[in-house]
Every structure is written in C-alpha cells, then in structure tokens.
Coordinates of C-alpha atoms in Angstrom, one line a residue:
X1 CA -33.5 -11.6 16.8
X2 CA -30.2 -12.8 15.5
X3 CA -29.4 -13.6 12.3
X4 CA -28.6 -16.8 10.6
X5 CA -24.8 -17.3 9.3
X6 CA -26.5 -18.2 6.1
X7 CA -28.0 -14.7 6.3
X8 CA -25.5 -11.9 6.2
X9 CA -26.9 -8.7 7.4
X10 CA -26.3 -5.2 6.2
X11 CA -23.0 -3.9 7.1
X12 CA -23.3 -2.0 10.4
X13 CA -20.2 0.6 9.2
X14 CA -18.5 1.3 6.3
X15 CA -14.9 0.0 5.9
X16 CA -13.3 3.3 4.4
X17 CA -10.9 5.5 5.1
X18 CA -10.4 8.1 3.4
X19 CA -13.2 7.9 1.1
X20 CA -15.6 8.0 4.2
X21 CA -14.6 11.4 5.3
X22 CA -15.8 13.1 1.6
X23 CA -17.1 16.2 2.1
X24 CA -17.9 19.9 0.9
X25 CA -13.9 20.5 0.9
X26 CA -13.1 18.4 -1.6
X27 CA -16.3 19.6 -3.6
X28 CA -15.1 22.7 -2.9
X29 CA -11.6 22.2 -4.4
X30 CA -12.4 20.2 -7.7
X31 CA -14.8 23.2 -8.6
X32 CA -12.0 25.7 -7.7
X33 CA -9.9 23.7 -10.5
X34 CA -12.8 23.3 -12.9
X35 CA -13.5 26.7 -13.2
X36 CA -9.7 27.6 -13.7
X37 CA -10.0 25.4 -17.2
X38 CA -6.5 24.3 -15.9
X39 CA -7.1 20.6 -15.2
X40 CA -3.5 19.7 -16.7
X41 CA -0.5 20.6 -13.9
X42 CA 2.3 22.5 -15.8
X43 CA 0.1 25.1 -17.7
X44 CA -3.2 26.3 -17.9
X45 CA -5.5 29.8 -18.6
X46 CA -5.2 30.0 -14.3
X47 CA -2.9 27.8 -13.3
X48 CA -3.4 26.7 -9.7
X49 CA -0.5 24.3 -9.1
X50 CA -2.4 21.9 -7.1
X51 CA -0.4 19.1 -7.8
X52 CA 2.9 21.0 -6.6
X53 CA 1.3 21.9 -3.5
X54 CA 0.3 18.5 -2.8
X55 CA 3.6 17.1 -3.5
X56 CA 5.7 20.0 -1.4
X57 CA 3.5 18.9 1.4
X58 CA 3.4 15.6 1.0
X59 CA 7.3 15.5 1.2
X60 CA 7.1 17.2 4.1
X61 CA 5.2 14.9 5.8
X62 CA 7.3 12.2 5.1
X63 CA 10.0 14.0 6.0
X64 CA 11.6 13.9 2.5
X65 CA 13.3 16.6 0.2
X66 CA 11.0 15.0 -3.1
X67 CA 7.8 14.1 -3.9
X68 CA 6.1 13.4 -7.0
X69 CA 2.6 13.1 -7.8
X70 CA 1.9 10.3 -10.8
X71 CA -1.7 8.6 -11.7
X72 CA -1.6 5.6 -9.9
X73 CA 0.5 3.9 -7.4
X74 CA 1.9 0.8 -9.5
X75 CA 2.7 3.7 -11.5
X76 CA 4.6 5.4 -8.8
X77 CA 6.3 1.8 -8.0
X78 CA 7.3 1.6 -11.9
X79 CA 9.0 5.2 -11.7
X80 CA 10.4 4.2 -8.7
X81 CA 12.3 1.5 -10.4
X82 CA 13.3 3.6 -13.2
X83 CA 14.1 6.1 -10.8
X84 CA 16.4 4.2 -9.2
X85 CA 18.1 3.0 -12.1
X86 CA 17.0 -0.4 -13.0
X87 CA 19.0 -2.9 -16.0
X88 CA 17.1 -4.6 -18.1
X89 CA 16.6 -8.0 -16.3
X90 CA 17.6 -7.0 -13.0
X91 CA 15.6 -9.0 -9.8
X92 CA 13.3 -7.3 -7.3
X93 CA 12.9 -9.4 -4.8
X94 CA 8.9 -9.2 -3.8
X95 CA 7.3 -10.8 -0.8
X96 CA 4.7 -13.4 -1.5
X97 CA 1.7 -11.6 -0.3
X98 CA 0.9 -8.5 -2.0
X99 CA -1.2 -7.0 -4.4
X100 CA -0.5 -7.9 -8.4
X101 CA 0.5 -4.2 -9.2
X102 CA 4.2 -4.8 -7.7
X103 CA 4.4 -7.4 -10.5
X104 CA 3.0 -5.1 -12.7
X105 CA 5.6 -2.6 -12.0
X106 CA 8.8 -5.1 -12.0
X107 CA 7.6 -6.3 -15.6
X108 CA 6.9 -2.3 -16.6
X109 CA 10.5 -1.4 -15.7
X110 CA 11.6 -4.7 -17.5
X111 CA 12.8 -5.8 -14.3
X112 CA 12.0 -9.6 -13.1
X113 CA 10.0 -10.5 -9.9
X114 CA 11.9 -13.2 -7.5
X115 CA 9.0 -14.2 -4.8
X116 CA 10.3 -14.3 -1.1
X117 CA 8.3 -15.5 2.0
X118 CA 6.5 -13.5 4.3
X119 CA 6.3 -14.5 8.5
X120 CA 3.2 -13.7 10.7
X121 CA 3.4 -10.0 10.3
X122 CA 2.3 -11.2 6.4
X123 CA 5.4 -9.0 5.5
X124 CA 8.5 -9.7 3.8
X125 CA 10.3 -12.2 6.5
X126 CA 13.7 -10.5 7.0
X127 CA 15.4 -13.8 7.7
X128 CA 14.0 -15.2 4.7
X129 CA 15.1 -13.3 1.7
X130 CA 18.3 -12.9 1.8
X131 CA 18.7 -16.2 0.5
X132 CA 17.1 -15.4 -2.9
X133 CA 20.3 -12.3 -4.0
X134 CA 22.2 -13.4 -7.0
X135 CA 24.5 -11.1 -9.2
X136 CA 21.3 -9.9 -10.9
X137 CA 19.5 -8.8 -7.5
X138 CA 18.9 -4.9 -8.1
X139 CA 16.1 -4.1 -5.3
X140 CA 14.1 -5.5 -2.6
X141 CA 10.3 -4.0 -2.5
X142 CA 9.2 -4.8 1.3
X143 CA 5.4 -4.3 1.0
X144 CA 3.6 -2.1 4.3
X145 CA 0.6 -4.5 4.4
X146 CA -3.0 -3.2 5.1
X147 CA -1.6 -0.2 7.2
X148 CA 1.0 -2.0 8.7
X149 CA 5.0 -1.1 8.6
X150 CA 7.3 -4.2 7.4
X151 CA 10.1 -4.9 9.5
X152 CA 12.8 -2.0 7.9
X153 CA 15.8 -2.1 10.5
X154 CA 17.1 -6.1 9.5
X155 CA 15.9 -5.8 6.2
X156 CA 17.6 -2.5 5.4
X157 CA 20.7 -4.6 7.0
X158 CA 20.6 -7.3 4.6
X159 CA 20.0 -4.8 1.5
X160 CA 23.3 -2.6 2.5
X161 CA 25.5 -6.2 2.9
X162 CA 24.8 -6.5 -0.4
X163 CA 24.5 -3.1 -1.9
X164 CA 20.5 -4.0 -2.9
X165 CA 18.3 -0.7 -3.4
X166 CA 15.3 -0.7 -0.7
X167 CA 11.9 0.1 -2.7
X168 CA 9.3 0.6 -0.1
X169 CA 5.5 -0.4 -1.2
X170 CA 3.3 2.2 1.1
X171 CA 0.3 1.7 -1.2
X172 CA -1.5 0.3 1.6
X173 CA 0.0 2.4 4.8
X174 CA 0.0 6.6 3.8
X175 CA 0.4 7.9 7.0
X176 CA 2.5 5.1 8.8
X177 CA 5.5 5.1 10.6
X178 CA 7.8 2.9 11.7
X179 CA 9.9 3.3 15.1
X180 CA 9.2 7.1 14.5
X181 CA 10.0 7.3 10.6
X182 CA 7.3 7.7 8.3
X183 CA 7.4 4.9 5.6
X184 CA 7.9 5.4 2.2
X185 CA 10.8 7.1 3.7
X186 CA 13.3 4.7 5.0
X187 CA 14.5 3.0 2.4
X188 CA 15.7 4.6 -1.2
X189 CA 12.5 5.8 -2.3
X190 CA 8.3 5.2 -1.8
X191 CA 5.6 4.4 -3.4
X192 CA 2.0 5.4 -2.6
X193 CA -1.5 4.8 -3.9
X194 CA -4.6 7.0 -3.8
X195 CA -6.8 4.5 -4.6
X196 CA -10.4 4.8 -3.4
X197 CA -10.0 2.7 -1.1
X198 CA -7.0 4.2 0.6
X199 CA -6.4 6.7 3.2
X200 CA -6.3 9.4 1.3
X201 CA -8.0 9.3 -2.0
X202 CA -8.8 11.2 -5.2
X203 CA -9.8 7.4 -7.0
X204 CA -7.0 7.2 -8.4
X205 CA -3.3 8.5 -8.4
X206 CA 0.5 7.8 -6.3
X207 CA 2.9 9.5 -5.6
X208 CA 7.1 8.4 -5.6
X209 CA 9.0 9.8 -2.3
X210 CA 13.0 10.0 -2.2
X211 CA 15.8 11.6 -0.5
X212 CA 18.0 11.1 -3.3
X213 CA 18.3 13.7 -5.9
X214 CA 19.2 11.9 -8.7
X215 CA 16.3 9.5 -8.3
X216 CA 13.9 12.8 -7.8
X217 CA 15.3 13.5 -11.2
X218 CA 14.6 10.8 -13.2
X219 CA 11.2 10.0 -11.3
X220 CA 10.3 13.5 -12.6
X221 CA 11.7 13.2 -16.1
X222 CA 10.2 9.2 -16.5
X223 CA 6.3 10.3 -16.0
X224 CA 7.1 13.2 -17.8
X225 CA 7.7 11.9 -21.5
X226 CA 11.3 11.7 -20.6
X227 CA 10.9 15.7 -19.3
X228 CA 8.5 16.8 -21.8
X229 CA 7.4 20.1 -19.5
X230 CA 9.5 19.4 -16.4
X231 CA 12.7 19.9 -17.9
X232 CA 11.6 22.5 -20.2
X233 CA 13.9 25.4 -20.8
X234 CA 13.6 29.0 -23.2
X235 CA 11.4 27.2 -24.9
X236 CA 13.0 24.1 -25.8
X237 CA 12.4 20.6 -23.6
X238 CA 14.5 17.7 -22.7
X239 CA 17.3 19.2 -21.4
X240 CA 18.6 18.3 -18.1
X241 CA 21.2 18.3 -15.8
X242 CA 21.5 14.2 -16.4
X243 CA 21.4 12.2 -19.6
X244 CA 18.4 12.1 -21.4
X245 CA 16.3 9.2 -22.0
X246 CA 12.8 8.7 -22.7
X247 CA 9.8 8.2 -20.6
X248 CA 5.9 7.7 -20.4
X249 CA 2.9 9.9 -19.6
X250 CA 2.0 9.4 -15.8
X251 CA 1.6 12.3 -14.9
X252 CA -0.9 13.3 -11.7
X253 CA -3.9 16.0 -12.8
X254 CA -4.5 19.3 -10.8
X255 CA -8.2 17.7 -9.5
X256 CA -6.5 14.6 -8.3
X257 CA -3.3 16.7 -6.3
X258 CA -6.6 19.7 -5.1
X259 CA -8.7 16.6 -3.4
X260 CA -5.1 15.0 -2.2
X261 CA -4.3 18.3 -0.2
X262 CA -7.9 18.5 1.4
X263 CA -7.5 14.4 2.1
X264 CA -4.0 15.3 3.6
X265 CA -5.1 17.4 6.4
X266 CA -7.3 14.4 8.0
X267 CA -4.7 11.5 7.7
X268 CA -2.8 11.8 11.4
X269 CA -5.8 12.5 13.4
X270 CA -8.0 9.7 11.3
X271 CA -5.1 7.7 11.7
X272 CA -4.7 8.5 15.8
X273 CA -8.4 7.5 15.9
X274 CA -8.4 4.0 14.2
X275 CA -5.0 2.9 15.6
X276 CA -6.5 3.7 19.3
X277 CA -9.7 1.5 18.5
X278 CA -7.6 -1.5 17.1
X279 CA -5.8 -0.8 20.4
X280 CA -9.1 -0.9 22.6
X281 CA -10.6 -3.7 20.5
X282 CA -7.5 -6.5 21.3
X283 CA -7.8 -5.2 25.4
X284 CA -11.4 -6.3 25.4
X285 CA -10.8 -10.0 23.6
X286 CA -6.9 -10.6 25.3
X287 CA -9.5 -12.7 27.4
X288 CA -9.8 -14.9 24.2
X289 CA -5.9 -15.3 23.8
X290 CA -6.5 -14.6 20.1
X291 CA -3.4 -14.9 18.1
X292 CA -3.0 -11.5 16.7
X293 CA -0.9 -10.3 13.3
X294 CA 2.4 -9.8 14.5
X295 CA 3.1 -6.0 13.8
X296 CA 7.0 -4.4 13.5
X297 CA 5.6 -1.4 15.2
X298 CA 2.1 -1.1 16.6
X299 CA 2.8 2.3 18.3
X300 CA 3.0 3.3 14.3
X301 CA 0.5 1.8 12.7
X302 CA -2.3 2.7 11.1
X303 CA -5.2 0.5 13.0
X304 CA -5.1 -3.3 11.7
X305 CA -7.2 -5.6 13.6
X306 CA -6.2 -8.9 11.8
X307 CA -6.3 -12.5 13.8
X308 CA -4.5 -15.4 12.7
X309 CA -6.5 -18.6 13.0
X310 CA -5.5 -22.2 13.3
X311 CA -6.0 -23.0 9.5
X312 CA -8.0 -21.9 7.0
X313 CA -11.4 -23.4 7.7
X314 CA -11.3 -21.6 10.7
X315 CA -10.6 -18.8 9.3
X316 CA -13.4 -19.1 6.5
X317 CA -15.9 -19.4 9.6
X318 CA -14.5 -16.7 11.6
X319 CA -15.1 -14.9 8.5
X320 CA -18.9 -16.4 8.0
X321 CA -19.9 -15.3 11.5
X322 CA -18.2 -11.6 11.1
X323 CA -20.2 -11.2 8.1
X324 CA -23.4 -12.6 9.7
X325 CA -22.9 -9.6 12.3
X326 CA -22.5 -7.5 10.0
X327 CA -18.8 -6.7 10.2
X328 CA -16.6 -6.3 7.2
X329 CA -13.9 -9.1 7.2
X330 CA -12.1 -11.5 4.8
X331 CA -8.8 -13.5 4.0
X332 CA -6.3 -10.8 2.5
X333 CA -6.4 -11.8 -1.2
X334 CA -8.8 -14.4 -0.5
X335 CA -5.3 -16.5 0.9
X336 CA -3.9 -16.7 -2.5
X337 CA 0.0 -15.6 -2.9
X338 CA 0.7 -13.2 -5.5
X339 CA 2.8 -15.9 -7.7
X340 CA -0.4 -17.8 -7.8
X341 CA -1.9 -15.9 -10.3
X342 CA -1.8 -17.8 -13.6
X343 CA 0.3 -15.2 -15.7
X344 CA 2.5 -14.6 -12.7
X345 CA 3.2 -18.1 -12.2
X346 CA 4.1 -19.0 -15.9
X347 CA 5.9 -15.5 -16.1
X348 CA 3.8 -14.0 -19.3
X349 CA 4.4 -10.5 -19.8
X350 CA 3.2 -8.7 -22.9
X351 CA 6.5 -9.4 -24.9
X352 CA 6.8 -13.1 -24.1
X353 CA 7.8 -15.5 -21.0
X354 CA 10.3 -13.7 -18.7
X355 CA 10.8 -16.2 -15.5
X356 CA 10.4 -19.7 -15.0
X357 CA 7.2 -20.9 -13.0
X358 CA 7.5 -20.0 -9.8
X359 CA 8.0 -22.7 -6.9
X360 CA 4.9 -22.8 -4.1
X361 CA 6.4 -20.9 -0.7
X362 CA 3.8 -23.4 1.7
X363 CA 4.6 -21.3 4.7
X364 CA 3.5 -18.2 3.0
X365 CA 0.2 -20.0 1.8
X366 CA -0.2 -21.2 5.7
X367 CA 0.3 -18.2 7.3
X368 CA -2.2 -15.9 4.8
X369 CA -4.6 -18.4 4.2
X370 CA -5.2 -18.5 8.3
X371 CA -5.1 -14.8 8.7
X372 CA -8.8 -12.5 8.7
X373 CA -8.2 -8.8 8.6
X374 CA -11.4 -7.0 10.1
X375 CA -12.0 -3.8 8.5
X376 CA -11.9 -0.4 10.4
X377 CA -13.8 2.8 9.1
X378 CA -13.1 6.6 9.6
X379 CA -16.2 7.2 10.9
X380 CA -16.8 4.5 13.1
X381 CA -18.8 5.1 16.9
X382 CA -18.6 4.2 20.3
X383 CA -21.5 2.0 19.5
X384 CA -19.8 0.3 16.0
X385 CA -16.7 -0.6 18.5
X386 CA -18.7 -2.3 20.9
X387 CA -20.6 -4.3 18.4
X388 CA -17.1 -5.3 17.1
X389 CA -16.1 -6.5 20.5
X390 CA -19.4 -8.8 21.4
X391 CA -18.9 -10.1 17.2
X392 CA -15.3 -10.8 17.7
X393 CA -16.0 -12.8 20.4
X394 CA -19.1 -14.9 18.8
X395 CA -16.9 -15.4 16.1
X396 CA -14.2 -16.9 17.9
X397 CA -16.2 -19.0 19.6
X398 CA -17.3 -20.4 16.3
X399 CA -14.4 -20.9 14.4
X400 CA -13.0 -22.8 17.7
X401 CA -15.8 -25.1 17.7
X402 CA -16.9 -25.5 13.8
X403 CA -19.1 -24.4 11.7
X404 CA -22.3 -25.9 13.9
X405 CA -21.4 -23.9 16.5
X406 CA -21.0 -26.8 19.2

C-alpha cells in the first residue's frame, strides 16, 4: 500500500552527514579530554592541544599555511572580516540566498550588507554584482551553497578589477573543491561551520582559513581577547608583532577541536560516496529531462541533488510527494531571500538602523522559490538510492501534472 500525500511516512534515511557517522571515536576522544580536566585550549592540568591539532590539519587539507578553530561559523565569518581589516561602514557585498549568519557577521564587524543576485546555481551570479561596488565596497562573501562551490574564477576577476577582498562562506561545503582547489581557499580567507548539521560536526564551532599572514594574525588575536593567551609573552600578554587592538572571546574548546579531528578523517571518502550517488541518481531520471541546479564544478562537489521546477507550486508539490515517500526534501530557506527577513530588510542592528530597506531582487526570489534540494545521508544503501530514483520520478510526474495527480 502506498501512502496518501496527505500522509507523510517516516523518513526512509536520515539526512546527515556528518552527524550520521557518530561513533565510539568521537566517544572515545571527548572522554580522552574530560579526564585531562583541560577542556580550555591554551592551558590545562594535561594539556592535550586538540584544538591545535585540528587546526594544523585542517590547514593542510585546505591546502593553507593558517587555520583557526573559533565556536561557531558566523563567528569564523565575523573574524574573517576583522581579519581582513574591515572600516567601520565598509560594504560586503552578500548574495541573496544564504543563511542569516552572513548578516550577522557584516553587522558584528560593523560592516554593512549590500544584497546581490544569485543565477541558477543559487550562488552569487558573477555577472550580476559587479554592478553593486561603490567607494565603500570592502569584500564580496560568495556563499558555497548546500555543498556546492560558487563560481570563484569570474568572480575572483571582478574582485581584483577593483581591489575588493574575496571572503569565501564554506559553512555549507567542508570538504569541497572547486576545479581542483579546496574552498575556503581561493579567495582571501574562509569560513567554516561545524554545525550539527554539517559535514563534520562537534554541534557547534568554525573555523577561519587564510594564506595571508597578517590576516592569520589578527584572526588569532580577534577571538582571542585581542591576544589574551595567543600572544602571550614572559608572562605578560598583548604583545604582538602588529598593533594591538582589542577583540572578543570566540575561542574553539579542546572537546569541540578532539571530535573535529576524528570527523576529519571521514570527510573525502563520505564526500566520494554522496557525490557518486547524486551522480547515479540524475543518470537514472536524464529520462525525465529534469532541470537540474546548475553547479560551477560537479566533479568537486560534495553530492547536491537539487531540481529546479517551473514555479513554485510545482515545486511545493514536488516537495509534498517526496515527503509522502518518505524522502527528505524542501525549498532552501523555504524560498525566502535573506533581505526578506524583517530586521534585515529595515536594516535594525543592535545599535540602531544601519541600511536603507532593501529593494526585492525578483529573479533571485524566482529562481530559489522554484528550486527543491533532496537531502543525501552518510549512511545511505543501495536500497535508499533506488527508492530515491522510483520517488523522484513519482514526484515529477506530479508536480508536472498538479497536485491531483492527473
């Protein structure tokens, strides 16, 4: 028996990442650290140095000199900023389609968000943008969406014409690449989120990549009280090789960077895995002629299976008969822009209005509000995939002919 579409049934795999591959390791490591009694990562009774591990390795993988670990990834985007060397004031141009913590992390770094349109990859358009750079343009933040790379190469162009700083937001895509770089590490610095839901997680925590020395430096010194411990010398702290300035605690703990090194060592293969059956999954349906996310580099990513659908009723039946199968599925922030949030629109931040409302970008609305993203988990089987196929194509069939089905 089939179920109704006004029935959902259970989910038939979990959509995790991750968080789905939890096991005696990372049991194994947060004990290790508890019963050191040194939770906090510059001293301790038995210092471990977890959270320096992580970060050496972490670099590594991204092919980077620097790493830091910090507690959440709008933090890391927030020392990024500062990092980088931010004015008061100064523009970050963000594309349309992201999660609110970008925002967040403009307004934190008293920057100002400028809101750009995205194309069908639901990334920052690169032909789009350039249009928004005034005097008080410092960055651009190009967003890797839902394990997807944005398009770097014409985007980096337009940031070097005008001597912009590239923030990448890899919140969404550890472990990506794009056209055989890892991102996070193409532009001036990245900005990572081990969020549970991402693919590697400790709950919570991020984690700021650079080649740049001096941004390493004040990234440090920012989550650091300014360089409370980091720059710590004979006993006295503050002193560094730049000028000092003051900072916040955002600082990573030893158990977050001991389950981040056991999450670290099943990224590529997880990655391999969930890439090859979003691969296998748009073979079986290229029957249907489905029009498919448009991604920069799908030898890179990181397994997206999202289908954009003639308009959003479609869409909110495609989704309907993907949850009656029991598939996880929805409209990537339920097809509402970033700049339609109330306090983003008006431009409230803590310390009063900083921006005017912001103008509707109908394109961007278009083009997310079509778009269902079908979620893939770690531990997915042969028999999971093939249920996918036969629900992808039920589904399609009902968002082409309505929500009656005929």
């Amino acid at each position: 028996m089939t179920a109704s579409l006004s029935e959902p049934t259970a989910l038939r795999y979990e959509p995790l990442r991750g968080l789905a591959l939890w096991g005696e390791e990372e049991k194994a490591a947060a004990l290790d650290v508890l019963e050191s009694r040194s939770l906090f990562r510059y001293y301790g009774p038995a210092l471990q140095r977890r959270v320096e591990r992580f970060e050496e390795r972490f670099a590594a993988l991204h092919q980077a000199p620097h790493a830091v670990g910090v507690s959440s990834g709008t933090a890391a985007l927030t020392c990024a900023l500062i990092g980088m060397g931010i004015p008061e004031g100064g523009e970050v141009i963000v594309p349309s389609a992201t999660f609110i913590g970008c925002v967040n992390a403009v307004v934190a770094a008293r920057g100002v968000p400028v809101f750009a349109d995205i194309d069908e990859s639901l990334t920052l358009d690169p032909t789009a943008w350039e249009q928004l750079v005034t005097e008080r343009t410092f960055a651009v933040m190009p967003v890797h969406l839902n394990n997807a790379a944005a398009d770097m190469d014409p985007i980096l162009a337009v940031a070097r014409k005008h001597g912009i700083r590239v923030l990448e937001d890899a919140a969404q895509a550890c472990g990506v690449s794009y056209r055989g770089r890892p991102v996070g590490s193409i532009g001036d610095a990245g900005a990572f989120s081990f969020q549970l839901e991402k693919n590697i997680t400790a709950g919570e925590g991020g984690a700021v990549v650079t080649t740049d020395p001096d941004v390493h430096d004040r990234v440090v010194r920012y989550q650091d009280q300014g360089g409370q411990f980091t720059t710590s010398r004979s006993g006295e702290r503050g002193g560094a090789a730049g000028e000092a300035f003051l900072g916040a605690n955002l600082r990573m703990t030893e158990i977050a960077g001991a389950l981040l090194s056991v999450q670290l060592e099943r990224l590529t293969p997880m990655l391999r895995r969930l890439r090859d059956i979003a691969r296998a999954v748009r073979a079986d349906l290229a029957d249907l002629e489905l029009e498919w996310r448009r991604l920069p580099d799908e030898e890179g990513s990181g397994g997206d299976l999202t289908v954009l659908l003639d308009n959003r009723m479609a869409a909110r039946r495609f989704v309907t008969a993907l949850s009656a199968a029991g598939i996880p599925a929805a409209t990537l922030y339920s097809g509402r822009l970033v700049q339609q949030n109330p306090a983003v629109r008006a431009g409230r931040t803590p310390w009063g209005v900083a921006w005017d409302a912001t103008a509707r970008l109908r394109a961007s609305e278009a083009v997310l509000g079509r778009s269902v993203t079908v979620g893939l988990g770690a531990t997915m089987t042969d028999d999971d995939v093939a249920h996918l196929v036969a629900s992808l194509r039920t589904a399609a069939d009902v968002a082409r002919k309505g929500a009656g089905g005929e």
